[in-house]
Short mmCIF file of C-alpha atoms and ligand atoms in Angstrom, two decimals:
data_model
loop_
_atom_site.label_atom_id
_atom_site.label_comp_id
_atom_site.label_asym_id
_atom_site.label_seq_id
_atom_site.Cartn_x
_atom_site.Cartn_y
_atom_site.Cartn_z
CA MET A 3 8.82 23.49 -10.81
CA ALA A 4 7.08 20.25 -11.78
CA THR A 5 4.88 19.99 -14.85
CA ARG A 6 1.77 17.80 -14.99
CA ARG A 7 1.73 15.44 -17.97
CA ALA A 8 -0.32 12.50 -19.20
CA ALA A 9 0.56 9.48 -21.30
CA ARG A 10 -1.97 7.32 -23.09
CA ILE A 11 -0.60 3.77 -22.96
CA GLY A 12 -2.54 0.65 -23.97
CA GLY A 13 -5.81 2.57 -23.90
CA ARG A 14 -5.18 3.80 -20.33
CA THR A 15 -4.23 7.30 -19.18
CA ILE A 16 -1.33 7.56 -16.75
CA SER A 17 -0.87 11.01 -15.26
CA TYR A 18 2.48 12.06 -13.83
CA LEU A 19 4.52 15.00 -12.63
CA GLU A 20 7.80 15.73 -14.35
CA ALA A 21 10.79 17.89 -13.41
CA ASP A 22 13.89 18.30 -15.53
CA THR A 23 17.09 20.03 -14.40
CA ARG A 24 19.33 18.67 -17.17
CA THR A 25 19.72 22.09 -18.78
CA ALA A 26 21.03 23.42 -15.44
CA GLN A 27 24.08 21.18 -15.91
CA PRO A 28 27.02 22.49 -18.06
CA GLY A 29 26.34 21.26 -21.61
CA GLY A 30 22.95 19.93 -20.51
CA ARG A 31 24.61 16.69 -19.34
CA SER A 32 22.22 14.14 -17.85
CA ARG A 33 23.03 12.56 -14.48
CA GLY A 34 20.11 10.18 -14.90
CA SER A 35 16.43 9.65 -14.24
CA LEU A 36 14.62 9.54 -10.92
CA VAL A 37 11.23 7.90 -10.40
CA LEU A 38 9.27 8.67 -7.23
CA ILE A 39 6.33 6.43 -6.31
CA HIS A 40 3.76 7.69 -3.85
CA ALA A 41 2.36 6.32 -0.59
CA PHE A 42 -1.16 5.20 0.28
CA PRO A 43 -3.62 6.96 0.06
CA LEU A 44 -1.87 9.94 -1.55
CA SER A 45 -0.77 10.79 -5.10
CA ALA A 46 2.22 12.08 -7.06
CA GLU A 47 1.56 15.53 -5.56
CA MET A 48 3.20 14.32 -2.34
CA TRP A 49 6.57 14.60 -4.14
CA ALA A 50 6.14 18.29 -5.14
CA SER A 51 8.87 19.52 -2.74
CA GLN A 52 11.34 16.89 -3.99
CA LEU A 53 10.61 17.72 -7.65
CA ASP A 54 11.01 21.43 -6.94
CA ALA A 55 14.40 20.83 -5.27
CA LEU A 56 15.71 18.35 -7.84
CA PRO A 57 19.54 18.59 -8.02
CA PRO A 58 21.04 19.78 -11.36
CA GLY A 59 21.32 17.24 -14.17
CA TRP A 60 18.34 15.03 -13.31
CA HIS A 61 15.09 14.11 -15.03
CA ALA A 62 12.41 13.09 -12.54
CA ILE A 63 8.93 11.67 -12.89
CA ALA A 64 6.32 10.88 -10.24
CA PRO A 65 3.33 8.89 -11.52
CA ASP A 66 -0.14 8.84 -10.03
CA LEU A 67 -0.70 5.10 -9.50
CA ARG A 68 -3.83 3.84 -11.21
CA GLY A 69 -7.01 5.12 -9.55
CA PHE A 70 -5.10 7.87 -7.69
CA GLY A 71 -4.76 11.55 -8.54
CA ARG A 72 -5.47 11.98 -12.23
CA SER A 73 -4.60 8.49 -13.45
CA GLU A 74 -7.37 6.30 -14.77
CA GLY A 75 -8.66 3.66 -12.37
CA ASP A 76 -9.26 -0.06 -12.66
CA ARG A 77 -11.90 -1.15 -15.11
CA ALA A 78 -13.06 -4.22 -13.13
CA ALA A 79 -15.66 -3.44 -10.46
CA SER A 80 -14.47 -6.04 -7.97
CA GLY A 81 -11.16 -6.14 -6.08
CA ASP A 82 -10.44 -9.75 -7.11
CA GLY A 83 -7.13 -10.40 -8.80
CA LEU A 84 -5.62 -6.97 -8.09
CA THR A 85 -1.90 -7.09 -7.30
CA MET A 86 1.07 -4.76 -6.88
CA ASN A 87 2.16 -6.02 -10.30
CA ASP A 88 -0.57 -3.84 -11.86
CA TYR A 89 1.08 -0.71 -10.46
CA ALA A 90 4.57 -1.98 -11.32
CA GLY A 91 3.41 -2.77 -14.88
CA ASP A 92 2.05 0.76 -15.31
CA VAL A 93 5.39 2.24 -14.17
CA ILE A 94 7.28 -0.08 -16.56
CA ASP A 95 4.95 0.98 -19.40
CA LEU A 96 5.43 4.66 -18.57
CA LEU A 97 9.23 4.34 -18.48
CA GLY A 98 9.14 2.52 -21.83
CA HIS A 99 6.89 5.22 -23.27
CA LEU A 100 9.34 7.91 -22.13
CA GLY A 101 12.37 5.99 -23.43
CA ILE A 102 13.87 5.60 -19.94
CA HIS A 103 15.96 2.41 -19.76
CA ASP A 104 17.17 2.76 -16.18
CA ALA A 105 16.56 5.08 -13.28
CA VAL A 106 16.95 5.62 -9.59
CA ILE A 107 13.57 4.28 -8.49
CA GLY A 108 12.22 5.23 -5.12
CA GLY A 109 9.01 4.81 -3.21
CA LEU A 110 7.62 5.77 0.15
CA SER A 111 5.71 3.10 2.05
CA MET A 112 3.27 1.63 -0.52
CA GLY A 113 5.55 3.20 -3.13
CA GLY A 114 8.29 0.98 -1.69
CA TYR A 115 6.06 -2.08 -2.15
CA VAL A 116 5.73 -1.07 -5.81
CA ALA A 117 9.52 -0.66 -6.06
CA PHE A 118 9.96 -4.22 -4.73
CA ALA A 119 7.48 -5.50 -7.36
CA LEU A 120 9.37 -3.60 -10.07
CA PHE A 121 12.67 -5.06 -8.90
CA ARG A 122 11.22 -8.57 -9.01
CA HIS A 123 10.22 -8.09 -12.64
CA VAL A 124 12.93 -5.87 -14.16
CA PRO A 125 15.96 -5.49 -11.85
CA SER A 126 17.93 -4.02 -14.78
CA LEU A 127 15.73 -0.89 -14.58
CA PHE A 128 17.42 0.07 -11.30
CA ALA A 129 20.39 2.42 -11.49
CA GLY A 130 19.65 2.99 -7.82
CA MET A 131 16.85 2.51 -5.31
CA MET A 132 15.32 4.60 -2.56
CA LEU A 133 13.18 2.93 0.09
CA ALA A 134 11.51 5.49 2.35
CA ASP A 135 9.40 4.58 5.39
CA THR A 136 8.61 1.17 3.97
CA ARG A 137 9.08 -2.50 4.82
CA PRO A 138 9.80 -5.66 2.81
CA GLN A 139 7.50 -7.92 4.84
CA THR A 140 4.04 -8.91 3.75
CA ASP A 141 1.03 -8.09 5.97
CA THR A 142 0.46 -9.85 9.28
CA ASP A 143 -2.99 -11.35 9.98
CA GLU A 144 -3.67 -8.35 12.23
CA THR A 145 -2.78 -5.90 9.47
CA ARG A 146 -5.02 -7.75 7.01
CA ALA A 147 -7.92 -7.56 9.46
CA GLY A 148 -7.28 -3.80 9.73
CA ARG A 149 -7.31 -3.54 5.95
CA ARG A 150 -10.67 -5.34 5.73
CA ALA A 151 -12.05 -2.77 8.20
CA MET A 152 -10.54 0.00 6.04
CA LEU A 153 -12.30 -1.44 2.97
CA ASP A 154 -15.62 -1.21 4.85
CA LEU A 155 -14.75 2.34 5.91
CA VAL A 156 -13.96 3.50 2.39
CA ALA A 157 -17.21 1.91 1.10
CA ARG A 158 -19.20 3.72 3.81
CA GLU A 159 -17.45 7.08 4.10
CA GLY A 160 -15.18 7.39 1.06
CA ALA A 161 -11.84 9.20 1.14
CA ALA A 162 -12.93 11.45 4.03
CA GLY A 163 -13.31 8.50 6.42
CA VAL A 164 -9.94 7.12 5.37
CA ALA A 165 -8.27 10.53 5.87
CA THR A 166 -9.59 10.80 9.41
CA ALA A 167 -8.51 7.26 10.26
CA MET A 168 -5.07 7.47 8.63
CA LEU A 169 -3.82 10.99 9.45
CA PRO A 170 -2.82 10.29 13.07
CA LYS A 171 -0.75 7.31 11.87
CA LEU A 172 0.76 8.98 8.83
CA LEU A 173 2.16 12.02 10.61
CA GLY A 174 4.67 12.14 13.43
CA GLU A 175 3.82 13.67 16.79
CA THR A 176 5.94 16.78 16.15
CA THR A 177 4.16 17.45 12.86
CA ARG A 178 0.76 16.95 14.45
CA ARG A 179 1.71 19.36 17.24
CA GLU A 180 3.66 22.02 15.34
CA ARG A 181 2.89 21.84 11.62
CA PRO A 182 -0.90 22.04 11.15
CA GLU A 183 -0.42 23.14 7.53
CA VAL A 184 1.15 19.74 6.72
CA GLU A 185 -1.86 17.94 8.18
CA ARG A 186 -4.22 20.15 6.15
CA HIS A 187 -2.22 19.49 2.97
CA VAL A 188 -2.13 15.71 3.47
CA ARG A 189 -5.90 15.66 4.13
CA GLU A 190 -6.47 17.56 0.86
CA LEU A 191 -4.28 15.09 -1.05
CA ILE A 192 -6.26 12.15 0.37
CA LEU A 193 -9.65 13.78 -0.31
CA ALA A 194 -8.71 14.31 -3.97
CA ASN A 195 -8.63 10.52 -4.52
CA PRO A 196 -11.66 8.50 -5.62
CA ALA A 197 -12.86 5.83 -3.18
CA ALA A 198 -12.41 3.12 -5.85
CA GLY A 199 -8.71 3.92 -6.24
CA ILE A 200 -8.20 3.75 -2.47
CA ALA A 201 -10.07 0.42 -2.26
CA GLY A 202 -7.97 -0.96 -5.12
CA ALA A 203 -4.77 -0.10 -3.27
CA ILE A 204 -5.97 -1.76 -0.06
CA ALA A 205 -6.75 -4.94 -2.00
CA ARG A 206 -3.30 -4.86 -3.62
CA MET A 207 -1.43 -4.27 -0.37
CA MET A 208 -3.23 -7.22 1.26
CA THR A 209 -2.04 -9.63 -1.43
CA ARG A 210 1.52 -8.40 -1.84
CA PRO A 211 4.20 -11.07 -1.42
CA ASP A 212 7.01 -10.93 1.11
CA SER A 213 10.10 -9.23 -0.33
CA THR A 214 12.52 -9.96 2.53
CA ALA A 215 14.44 -12.67 0.67
CA GLN A 216 14.85 -10.29 -2.26
CA LEU A 217 16.87 -7.75 -0.24
CA ALA A 218 20.13 -9.72 -0.61
CA ALA A 219 19.75 -9.53 -4.40
CA ILE A 220 19.64 -5.72 -4.42
CA ARG A 221 23.11 -4.66 -5.54
CA CYS A 222 22.41 -1.20 -6.91
CA PRO A 223 23.18 1.88 -4.78
CA THR A 224 20.34 2.05 -2.26
CA LEU A 225 19.15 4.80 0.04
CA ILE A 226 16.93 3.95 2.98
CA VAL A 227 15.10 6.84 4.64
CA ALA A 228 13.15 6.74 7.87
CA GLY A 229 11.38 9.38 9.92
CA ASP A 230 12.40 8.95 13.55
CA GLU A 231 8.76 9.36 14.66
CA ASP A 232 7.37 6.89 12.12
CA ALA A 233 4.91 4.71 14.03
CA LEU A 234 3.90 2.60 10.98
CA THR A 235 7.42 1.57 9.90
CA PRO A 236 9.68 2.33 12.87
CA VAL A 237 13.37 3.17 12.43
CA ALA A 238 14.30 -0.31 13.75
CA GLU A 239 12.58 -1.71 10.64
CA ALA A 240 14.62 0.58 8.38
CA ARG A 241 17.82 -0.53 10.15
CA ARG A 242 17.01 -4.18 9.44
CA THR A 243 16.46 -3.35 5.75
CA HIS A 244 19.73 -1.37 5.74
CA GLU A 245 21.63 -4.34 7.21
CA ALA A 246 20.12 -6.70 4.62
CA ILE A 247 21.00 -4.57 1.56
CA ARG A 248 24.73 -4.59 1.00
CA GLY A 249 26.30 -1.11 0.77
CA SER A 250 23.02 0.69 1.43
CA VAL A 251 22.91 4.09 3.12
CA LEU A 252 20.50 4.83 5.97
CA GLU A 253 19.32 8.38 6.60
CA VAL A 254 17.10 9.08 9.61
CA VAL A 255 14.98 12.23 9.34
CA ALA A 256 14.54 13.85 12.75
CA THR A 257 11.09 14.93 13.97
CA ALA A 258 9.35 13.30 11.01
CA GLY A 259 6.79 10.52 11.02
CA HIS A 260 5.75 8.16 8.22
CA LEU A 261 5.50 10.89 5.56
CA SER A 262 9.09 12.01 6.12
CA ASN A 263 9.40 13.78 2.74
CA LEU A 264 6.31 15.93 3.42
CA GLU A 265 7.01 16.53 7.09
CA ARG A 266 10.68 17.56 6.80
CA PRO A 267 11.20 18.29 3.08
CA ASP A 268 14.51 20.13 3.61
CA ALA A 269 16.09 17.26 5.54
CA PHE A 270 14.66 14.68 3.14
CA ASN A 271 15.85 16.62 0.08
CA ALA A 272 19.35 16.99 1.56
CA ALA A 273 19.53 13.21 2.14
CA LEU A 274 18.33 12.50 -1.40
CA ALA A 275 20.76 15.04 -2.91
CA ARG A 276 23.71 13.48 -0.97
CA PHE A 277 22.75 10.06 -2.29
CA LEU A 278 22.30 11.20 -5.90
CA SER A 279 25.59 13.09 -5.97
CA HIS A 280 27.85 10.69 -4.05
CA LYS A 281 26.42 7.20 -4.45
CA VAL A 282 24.76 6.87 -7.84
C1 MLT B 312 1.48 3.92 3.08
O1 MLT B 312 1.84 4.95 3.65
O2 MLT B 312 1.67 3.77 1.86
C2 MLT B 312 0.77 2.88 3.90
O3 MLT B 312 0.93 3.16 5.25
C3 MLT B 312 1.26 1.51 3.56
C4 MLT B 312 0.55 0.44 4.32
O4 MLT B 312 -0.56 0.65 4.82
O5 MLT B 312 1.11 -0.68 4.42
#
């Protein structure tokens, strides 16, 4: 069961979920730390099933990125100058605050973009990496145009408008057809976020650099996860990332879309547990 915590760092509150199964290990031995970074436009709560099923011996944290969930938002009113480095810096600060020197760091979609930014700044933090339903490329012109439209939408209709626009893309067709409770849950997670936090993330995603060239430099154990019904980052994209990261493992989650961990938590958790026990 995850516990909600908050850290006050540099005058800013960062809220996060924490799970700790180290005492479940003989002698309380630690296997390591796991950091899970959420997708857009969700929050740390999207990792609840992974935190609840954490294998023995691990300490896991899932932060709410700034402006999401219960973490404090940006102070500046305008979106100018916002970058993925802000999120990465908050995660670095939180790890420092908790005395964590290295961890298996994973993110889903936008969380993966944050993991790439973290790797650019402090590669030594990575005892392992998990890239779920994400891509290393920067936005295309078409994607940026879509993001500008999304900024208008969030200004006009807030989180509710974004939820309605995003849900069909976030969830796979099987989930939309057979798992209405997942759709309800994801909508609730989106609605809990302030419009300003969502707008800040859109601005940051639009300016993120391309991380493709960085893939060859990733030498830590790496798990790549992809839902086989992911329309936003198709499996072919995950395969390319897998081929570019030496020694990486690719796990395809059947009948899951972009939010593979929420749509098929059992399959996702099994893939993560295999990676943590055999590869890290
Ligand atoms: C996400 O799930 O985090 C978003 O789909 C990422 C994006 O829009 O690029």
